[in-house]
mmCIF file of C-alpha atoms in Angstrom:
data_model
loop_
_atom_site.group_PDB
_atom_site.id
_atom_site.type_symbol
_atom_site.label_atom_id
_atom_site.label_comp_id
_atom_site.label_asym_id
_atom_site.label_seq_id
_atom_site.Cartn_x
_atom_site.Cartn_y
_atom_site.Cartn_z
ATOM 1 C CA MET A 1 -5.927 -12.794 0.244
ATOM 2 C CA THR A 2 -6.409 -9.210 -1.173
ATOM 3 C CA VAL A 3 -4.599 -6.911 1.645
ATOM 4 C CA PRO A 4 -1.836 -9.074 2.804
ATOM 5 C CA ALA A 5 -1.506 -9.080 -1.354
ATOM 6 C CA THR A 6 -1.796 -5.539 -1.732
ATOM 7 C CA ALA A 7 0.293 -4.700 1.740
ATOM 8 C CA ILE A 8 3.456 -6.301 0.949
ATOM 9 C CA TYR A 9 2.960 -5.579 -3.004
ATOM 10 C CA PHE A 10 3.545 -2.047 -2.724
ATOM 11 C CA THR A 11 5.986 -1.745 0.754
ATOM 12 C CA ALA A 12 7.749 -3.977 -1.659
ATOM 13 C CA TYR A 13 7.701 -1.598 -4.360
ATOM 14 C CA ASP A 14 8.350 1.195 -2.320
ATOM 15 C CA GLN A 15 11.230 0.326 -0.847
ATOM 16 C CA LEU A 16 12.712 -1.746 -3.934
ATOM 17 C CA LYS A 17 12.033 1.350 -5.778
ATOM 18 C CA ALA A 18 14.301 3.295 -3.562
ATOM 19 C CA PHE A 19 16.858 1.033 -2.309
ATOM 20 C CA LEU A 20 17.769 0.902 -6.231
ATOM 21 C CA CYS A 21 17.411 4.149 -6.949
ATOM 22 C CA GLY A 22 19.878 5.655 -3.558
ATOM 23 C CA ARG A 23 22.945 3.173 -4.876
ATOM 24 C CA ALA A 24 21.961 3.907 -8.131
ATOM 25 C CA LEU A 25 22.123 0.067 -9.029
ATOM 26 C CA ILE A 26 20.066 1.233 -11.980
ATOM 27 C CA SER A 27 19.053 4.164 -14.497
ATOM 28 C CA ASP A 28 15.637 5.816 -12.558
ATOM 29 C CA LEU A 29 13.848 4.642 -15.578
ATOM 30 C CA TYR A 30 13.938 1.188 -15.421
ATOM 31 C CA ALA A 31 14.323 1.589 -11.478
ATOM 32 C CA PRO A 32 10.794 0.790 -11.349
ATOM 33 C CA MET A 33 10.119 -2.724 -14.375
ATOM 34 C CA VAL A 34 12.701 -3.764 -11.943
ATOM 35 C CA ALA A 35 10.877 -3.154 -8.800
ATOM 36 C CA GLY A 36 7.663 -4.351 -9.848
ATOM 37 C CA ALA A 37 8.712 -7.245 -10.471
ATOM 38 C CA LEU A 38 10.981 -8.643 -7.705
ATOM 39 C CA ALA A 39 7.818 -6.937 -5.291
ATOM 40 C CA ARG A 40 5.326 -8.882 -7.621
ATOM 41 C CA LEU A 41 7.306 -12.157 -7.471
ATOM 42 C CA GLY A 42 7.644 -11.713 -3.599
ATOM 43 C CA THR A 43 4.113 -11.466 -3.219
ATOM 44 C CA VAL A 44 2.953 -13.910 -5.210
ATOM 45 C CA THR A 45 5.208 -16.684 -3.646
ATOM 46 C CA VAL A 46 3.947 -15.314 -0.143
ATOM 47 C CA VAL A 47 -0.498 -15.264 -1.405
ATOM 48 C CA SER A 48 -0.102 -18.477 -4.144
ATOM 49 C CA PRO A 49 -1.514 -20.782 -1.183
ATOM 50 C CA LEU A 50 -3.945 -18.594 -0.317
ATOM 51 C CA GLU A 51 -5.414 -18.893 -4.159
ATOM 52 C CA LEU A 52 -4.975 -22.734 -4.386
ATOM 53 C CA MET A 53 -7.216 -22.457 -0.487
ATOM 54 C CA ARG A 54 -9.665 -20.066 -3.007
ATOM 55 C CA THR A 55 -9.538 -22.201 -5.872
ATOM 56 C CA LYS A 56 -11.094 -25.197 -3.888
ATOM 57 C CA LEU A 57 -13.430 -23.222 -1.732
ATOM 58 C CA GLN A 58 -15.010 -22.493 -5.425
ATOM 59 C CA ALA A 59 -14.710 -25.704 -6.893
ATOM 60 C CA ARG A 60 -15.847 -27.555 -4.433
ATOM 61 C CA HIS A 61 -18.392 -25.302 -2.637
ATOM 62 C CA VAL A 62 -16.926 -27.070 0.587
ATOM 63 C CA SER A 63 -17.338 -24.333 4.055
ATOM 64 C CA TYR A 64 -14.277 -22.259 5.870
ATOM 65 C CA ARG A 65 -14.747 -25.372 8.900
ATOM 66 C CA GLU A 66 -14.331 -28.575 5.719
ATOM 67 C CA LEU A 67 -11.050 -26.239 4.426
ATOM 68 C CA GLY A 68 -8.732 -27.138 6.291
ATOM 69 C CA ALA A 69 -9.168 -30.750 6.359
ATOM 70 C CA CYS A 70 -8.536 -29.966 2.649
ATOM 71 C CA VAL A 71 -5.382 -27.946 2.967
ATOM 72 C CA ARG A 72 -4.628 -31.249 5.026
ATOM 73 C CA ALA A 73 -5.017 -33.824 2.491
ATOM 74 C CA ALA A 74 -3.265 -31.620 0.019
ATOM 75 C CA VAL A 75 -0.382 -31.681 2.410
ATOM 76 C CA ALA A 76 -0.601 -35.376 3.126
ATOM 77 C CA GLN A 77 -0.627 -36.136 -0.162
ATOM 78 C CA GLY A 78 1.754 -33.779 -2.463
ATOM 79 C CA GLY A 79 3.557 -32.340 0.711
ATOM 80 C CA TRP A 80 3.585 -28.739 1.429
ATOM 81 C CA ARG A 81 4.863 -27.976 -2.399
ATOM 82 C CA SER A 82 1.479 -29.296 -3.030
ATOM 83 C CA LEU A 83 0.582 -25.551 -1.607
ATOM 84 C CA TRP A 84 1.976 -23.391 -4.618
ATOM 85 C CA LEU A 85 0.613 -25.456 -7.247
ATOM 86 C CA GLY A 86 -0.236 -23.351 -9.859
ATOM 87 C CA TRP A 87 2.775 -21.037 -8.609
ATOM 88 C CA GLY A 88 3.862 -20.849 -12.447
ATOM 89 C CA PRO A 89 1.224 -19.062 -14.846
ATOM 90 C CA THR A 90 0.720 -17.346 -11.977
ATOM 91 C CA ALA A 91 4.017 -15.653 -11.369
ATOM 92 C CA LEU A 92 4.223 -15.584 -15.138
ATOM 93 C CA ARG A 93 1.577 -13.447 -15.830
ATOM 94 C CA ASP A 94 1.975 -11.220 -12.832
ATOM 95 C CA VAL A 95 5.749 -10.462 -12.798
ATOM 96 C CA PRO A 96 5.511 -9.199 -16.298
ATOM 97 C CA PHE A 97 2.251 -7.092 -15.769
ATOM 98 C CA SER A 98 4.176 -5.526 -12.944
ATOM 99 C CA ALA A 99 7.268 -4.744 -14.741
ATOM 100 C CA LEU A 100 5.117 -3.715 -17.762
ATOM 101 C CA TYR A 101 2.368 -1.578 -15.445
ATOM 102 C CA TRP A 102 5.516 -0.052 -13.031
ATOM 103 C CA PHE A 103 7.268 1.088 -15.688
ATOM 104 C CA ASN A 104 4.648 2.988 -18.065
ATOM 105 C CA TYR A 105 2.809 4.262 -15.017
ATOM 106 C CA GLU A 106 5.147 6.410 -13.924
ATOM 107 C CA LEU A 107 6.652 7.092 -17.788
ATOM 108 C CA VAL A 108 2.618 8.886 -17.717
ATOM 109 C CA LYS A 109 2.334 10.009 -14.481
ATOM 110 C CA SER A 110 5.628 12.509 -15.243
ATOM 111 C CA TRP A 111 4.191 13.315 -18.903
ATOM 112 C CA LEU A 112 1.167 14.222 -17.335
ATOM 113 C CA ASN A 113 3.004 16.232 -14.598
ATOM 114 C CA GLY A 114 5.267 17.714 -16.897
ATOM 115 C CA LEU A 115 1.576 19.592 -18.400
ATOM 116 C CA ARG A 116 0.219 20.919 -14.881
ATOM 117 C CA PRO A 117 2.057 23.894 -13.212
ATOM 118 C CA LYS A 118 2.488 21.717 -9.382
ATOM 119 C CA ASP A 119 5.012 19.317 -8.621
ATOM 120 C CA GLN A 120 2.883 16.958 -6.737
ATOM 121 C CA THR A 121 1.217 14.023 -8.257
ATOM 122 C CA SER A 122 -3.121 14.889 -8.189
ATOM 123 C CA VAL A 123 -5.355 12.357 -7.849
ATOM 124 C CA GLY A 124 -6.409 12.404 -11.056
ATOM 125 C CA VAL A 125 -3.676 12.184 -12.891
ATOM 126 C CA SER A 126 -2.321 8.525 -10.311
ATOM 127 C CA PHE A 127 -5.959 7.790 -12.228
ATOM 128 C CA VAL A 128 -5.499 8.273 -15.444
ATOM 129 C CA ALA A 129 -1.462 7.477 -15.630
ATOM 130 C CA GLY A 130 -3.374 3.854 -14.143
ATOM 131 C CA GLY A 131 -5.831 3.481 -16.424
ATOM 132 C CA ILE A 132 -3.457 3.351 -19.237
ATOM 133 C CA SER A 133 -1.218 1.002 -17.990
ATOM 134 C CA GLY A 134 -3.015 -1.786 -16.360
ATOM 135 C CA THR A 135 -4.936 -0.889 -19.880
ATOM 136 C CA VAL A 136 -1.020 -1.922 -21.818
ATOM 137 C CA ALA A 137 -0.282 -4.537 -19.550
ATOM 138 C CA ALA A 138 -3.322 -6.518 -19.460
ATOM 139 C CA VAL A 139 -3.196 -6.586 -23.425
ATOM 140 C CA LEU A 140 0.306 -8.313 -23.194
ATOM 141 C CA THR A 141 -0.241 -10.818 -20.936
ATOM 142 C CA LEU A 142 -3.346 -11.953 -21.098
ATOM 143 C CA PRO A 143 -2.066 -15.943 -22.879
ATOM 144 C CA PHE A 144 -0.733 -16.017 -19.629
ATOM 145 C CA ASP A 145 -4.227 -14.997 -17.514
ATOM 146 C CA VAL A 146 -5.276 -17.379 -20.143
ATOM 147 C CA VAL A 147 -3.402 -20.649 -19.159
ATOM 148 C CA LYS A 148 -4.011 -19.902 -15.269
ATOM 149 C CA THR A 149 -7.598 -20.164 -16.108
ATOM 150 C CA GLN A 150 -7.646 -22.810 -17.509
ATOM 151 C CA ARG A 151 -5.267 -24.634 -15.518
ATOM 152 C CA GLN A 152 -7.887 -22.747 -12.452
ATOM 153 C CA VAL A 153 -10.899 -24.402 -14.434
ATOM 154 C CA ALA A 154 -9.145 -28.442 -14.661
ATOM 155 C CA LEU A 155 -8.112 -28.160 -11.164
ATOM 156 C CA GLY A 156 -11.656 -27.701 -10.537
ATOM 157 C CA ALA A 157 -13.059 -30.419 -12.381
ATOM 158 C CA MET A 158 -10.667 -33.083 -10.989
ATOM 159 C CA GLU A 159 -11.201 -31.761 -7.293
ATOM 160 C CA ALA A 160 -14.815 -31.654 -8.248
ATOM 161 C CA VAL A 161 -15.552 -34.832 -9.284
ATOM 162 C CA ARG A 162 -12.270 -36.361 -6.148
ATOM 163 C CA VAL A 163 -10.098 -37.250 -8.919
ATOM 164 C CA ASN A 164 -5.509 -36.784 -8.309
ATOM 165 C CA PRO A 165 -5.239 -33.661 -10.236
ATOM 166 C CA LEU A 166 -3.006 -34.497 -13.467
ATOM 167 C CA HIS A 167 -0.195 -33.048 -14.661
ATOM 168 C CA VAL A 168 -1.021 -30.788 -17.585
ATOM 169 C CA GLY A 169 2.653 -29.688 -19.052
ATOM 170 C CA SER A 170 4.270 -26.867 -18.529
ATOM 171 C CA THR A 171 2.810 -23.164 -19.654
ATOM 172 C CA TRP A 172 4.932 -22.808 -22.824
ATOM 173 C CA LEU A 173 3.436 -26.233 -23.695
ATOM 174 C CA LEU A 174 -0.299 -25.022 -23.115
ATOM 175 C CA LEU A 175 0.484 -21.458 -25.424
ATOM 176 C CA ARG A 176 1.011 -23.729 -27.736
ATOM 177 C CA ARG A 177 -1.541 -26.178 -27.678
ATOM 178 C CA ILE A 178 -4.262 -23.829 -27.382
ATOM 179 C CA ARG A 179 -2.406 -21.612 -30.154
ATOM 180 C CA ALA A 180 -1.981 -24.725 -32.228
ATOM 181 C CA GLU A 181 -6.727 -25.889 -31.633
ATOM 182 C CA SER A 182 -7.679 -21.827 -31.438
ATOM 183 C CA GLY A 183 -5.567 -19.511 -33.078
ATOM 184 C CA THR A 184 -3.754 -16.773 -32.050
ATOM 185 C CA LYS A 185 -7.222 -15.451 -31.125
ATOM 186 C CA GLY A 186 -6.863 -18.252 -28.566
ATOM 187 C CA LEU A 187 -4.873 -17.020 -26.987
ATOM 188 C CA PHE A 188 -6.633 -13.626 -26.087
ATOM 189 C CA ALA A 189 -9.889 -15.206 -24.909
ATOM 190 C CA GLY A 190 -11.435 -13.083 -22.963
ATOM 191 C CA PHE A 191 -9.774 -9.348 -24.167
ATOM 192 C CA LEU A 192 -12.573 -7.236 -23.153
ATOM 193 C CA PRO A 193 -13.463 -8.534 -19.333
ATOM 194 C CA ARG A 194 -9.733 -8.298 -18.506
ATOM 195 C CA ILE A 195 -9.729 -4.810 -19.594
ATOM 196 C CA ILE A 196 -12.278 -3.894 -18.656
ATOM 197 C CA LYS A 197 -11.377 -4.790 -14.680
ATOM 198 C CA ALA A 198 -8.069 -4.410 -14.951
ATOM 199 C CA ALA A 199 -8.276 -0.838 -16.064
ATOM 200 C CA PRO A 200 -10.558 0.416 -13.093
ATOM 201 C CA SER A 201 -9.768 -1.938 -11.134
ATOM 202 C CA CYS A 202 -5.632 -0.344 -11.336
ATOM 203 C CA ALA A 203 -6.781 3.032 -11.833
ATOM 204 C CA ILE A 204 -9.283 2.987 -8.386
ATOM 205 C CA MET A 205 -5.123 1.174 -6.676
ATOM 206 C CA ILE A 206 -2.651 3.228 -7.802
ATOM 207 C CA SER A 207 -5.216 6.644 -7.406
ATOM 208 C CA THR A 208 -5.687 5.697 -3.905
ATOM 209 C CA TYR A 209 -3.116 4.419 -2.504
ATOM 210 C CA GLU A 210 -1.500 7.817 -4.028
ATOM 211 C CA PHE A 211 -3.803 9.786 -1.735
ATOM 212 C CA GLY A 212 -2.867 7.586 1.041
ATOM 213 C CA LYS A 213 0.904 7.971 1.134
ATOM 214 C CA SER A 214 0.860 12.106 -0.222
ATOM 215 C CA PHE A 215 -1.929 12.474 2.994
ATOM 216 C CA PHE A 216 -0.127 10.355 5.849
ATOM 217 C CA GLN A 217 4.008 11.696 4.794
ATOM 218 C CA ARG A 218 1.593 15.614 5.024
ATOM 219 C CA LEU A 219 0.163 14.611 8.366
ATOM 220 C CA ASN A 220 3.662 13.171 9.824
ATOM 221 C CA GLN A 221 5.826 16.516 8.662
ATOM 222 C CA ASP A 222 3.028 18.177 10.401
ATOM 223 C CA ARG A 223 3.698 16.663 13.265
ATOM 224 C CA LEU A 224 7.727 16.505 13.268
ATOM 225 C CA LEU A 225 6.938 20.688 13.027
ATOM 226 C CA GLY A 226 4.155 20.961 15.669
ATOM 227 C CA SER A 227 7.190 18.590 18.153
#
């Protein structure tokens, strides 16, 4: 799930950002935010069936051979739309996360690059900017992650006892219910684990991506000069 999601996500982001800036459809300041949101929306839509399969594997402890039968049974019972169960909460968490992440990342990266003599972004700058941006985005979108987790837990429990999933209400209803039962603190449950996960993963992912992009750009330039 992660490999195609990452490939689609970064490719879509770069292409959308270049398109928005090249056509002057939006200011350069907000282009990363819009491109990040659209790229994540498309990625979530494509990968959502794979995430549902992962949830079924975790909930029912089935083998990969049995997974095909589970998917066919779900499609037969609920149609093809059932493969996108949970798409809403995932999109509400990941799309704002991506928009906030790229907006803050480009700002922090520009600020850090302004303190350096070189124009080219270093791996260290990307690492720090990615960690800071990932932390901010993770904190602000944590309530949606709580809702998504609760839905996955409920789905897992129903799958474990072979009960058909019930309609659990909209994301906004679940947010209000959590707040009524546990207060505002309940919306930010798992704060520390999410930060511990998001900050280093975002830092490693973006710094590796920036390094790889710079490496292959130099490689392509060298090939063009040599030919």
